[in-house]
Amino acid sequence: QVQLVQSGAEVKKPGASVKVSCKTSGSTFIGYYVHWVRQAPGQGLEWVGWINPANGGTNYAQNFQGRVTMTRDSSHSTVYMELSRLTSDDTAVYYCARETVSGGTWYPFDYWGQGTLVSVSS
Amino acid sequence: DIQMTQSPSSLSASVGDRVTITCRASQGISNYLAWYQQKPGKVPKLLIYAASTLQSGVPSRFSGSGSGTDFTLTISSLQPEDVATYYCQKYNSAPWTFGQGTQVEIK
């Protein structure tokens, strides 16, 4: 049973940073990319970026370049997304999601974490 | 960047109705198109990938079609449990863009 389990809700002040974790279980940590997607209250889904847990490679959406950092701890099958210089516009639920990497083609997000609410308020 | 445009943004239909949602890509994406269902307060769920392949466990009343720039999600007979927002997503390259969503309600 594949599971992505995220860390709990966070409340931050403007200008602060937040670090959200996503622990995978039920499958090998290697062989997948882990993407991060956010959803502001009442809004749609916005892709933030991905990390390749095998080698730590990353690809960030242009909107988040310079503010987001994705890392991994292979020994604990956990990936992290850190977002800095938070503003109220960053208030959202942040999801991690898994993409299979195989055969040089692309796959959608078949498993998702439960989401982590990040609230930014003074 | 390739933009994904869904229509309509919302719809209301009766139980048993056939419902169609369209998604248009601003450039060709072959068949690298997925559809997700998000029920209120829940995590998005993969319904269809490769434009027309049903994800395991998804009811057969859901179907997808299209290639290139124009895609369609069809619910052949709308059920009360289908109340949700549906998103299309391109996944052939960065950025992995989603459509703005289509909210489906029961009339």
mmCIF file of C-alpha atoms in Angstrom, chain A residues 35 37 39 43-45 47 50 59 95 105-110 112-114, chain B residues 1 32 34 36 38 42-44 46 49 55 87 89 91-92 94-96 98:
data_model
loop_
_atom_site.group_PDB
_atom_site.id
_atom_site.type_symbol
_atom_site.label_atom_id
_atom_site.label_comp_id
_atom_site.label_asym_id
_atom_site.label_seq_id
_atom_site.Cartn_x
_atom_site.Cartn_y
_atom_site.Cartn_z
ATOM 1 C CA HIS A 35 6.029 16.763 -7.025
ATOM 2 C CA VAL A 37 1.293 21.140 -5.739
ATOM 3 C CA GLN A 39 -4.095 24.960 -3.576
ATOM 4 C CA GLN A 43 -8.763 28.080 -5.800
ATOM 5 C CA GLY A 44 -7.332 25.566 -8.269
ATOM 6 C CA LEU A 45 -4.187 23.469 -8.307
ATOM 7 C CA TRP A 47 2.358 23.088 -9.569
ATOM 8 C CA TRP A 50 9.567 18.314 -8.322
ATOM 9 C CA ASN A 59 12.867 21.469 -11.161
ATOM 10 C CA TYR A 95 0.342 18.483 -1.462
ATOM 11 C CA THR A 105 8.178 8.652 -20.780
ATOM 12 C CA TRP A 106 6.013 10.694 -18.467
ATOM 13 C CA TYR A 107 3.302 9.668 -16.041
ATOM 14 C CA PRO A 108 0.706 11.593 -14.051
ATOM 15 C CA PHE A 109 0.417 11.823 -10.278
ATOM 16 C CA ASP A 110 -0.993 8.527 -9.077
ATOM 17 C CA TRP A 112 -0.987 12.080 -3.253
ATOM 18 C CA GLY A 113 -0.223 13.055 0.289
ATOM 19 C CA GLN A 114 -3.044 14.171 2.551
ATOM 20 C CA ASP B 1 4.516 27.892 -21.197
ATOM 21 C CA TYR B 32 -0.008 13.490 -22.070
ATOM 22 C CA ALA B 34 -4.659 13.516 -17.145
ATOM 23 C CA TYR B 36 -8.320 14.428 -11.654
ATOM 24 C CA GLN B 38 -11.366 16.498 -6.236
ATOM 25 C CA LYS B 42 -10.488 15.884 -0.198
ATOM 26 C CA VAL B 43 -7.251 15.103 -2.007
ATOM 27 C CA PRO B 44 -7.238 15.084 -5.830
ATOM 28 C CA LEU B 46 -6.374 10.451 -10.660
ATOM 29 C CA TYR B 49 -4.272 9.383 -17.899
ATOM 30 C CA GLN B 55 -7.039 4.525 -13.750
ATOM 31 C CA TYR B 87 -9.079 19.249 -13.319
ATOM 32 C CA GLN B 89 -3.356 18.452 -16.339
ATOM 33 C CA TYR B 91 2.325 16.173 -17.817
ATOM 34 C CA ASN B 92 4.714 15.924 -20.752
ATOM 35 C CA ALA B 94 7.584 21.343 -16.995
ATOM 36 C CA PRO B 95 5.553 23.139 -15.912
ATOM 37 C CA TRP B 96 2.969 20.494 -15.047
ATOM 38 C CA PHE B 98 -3.507 22.252 -14.466
#
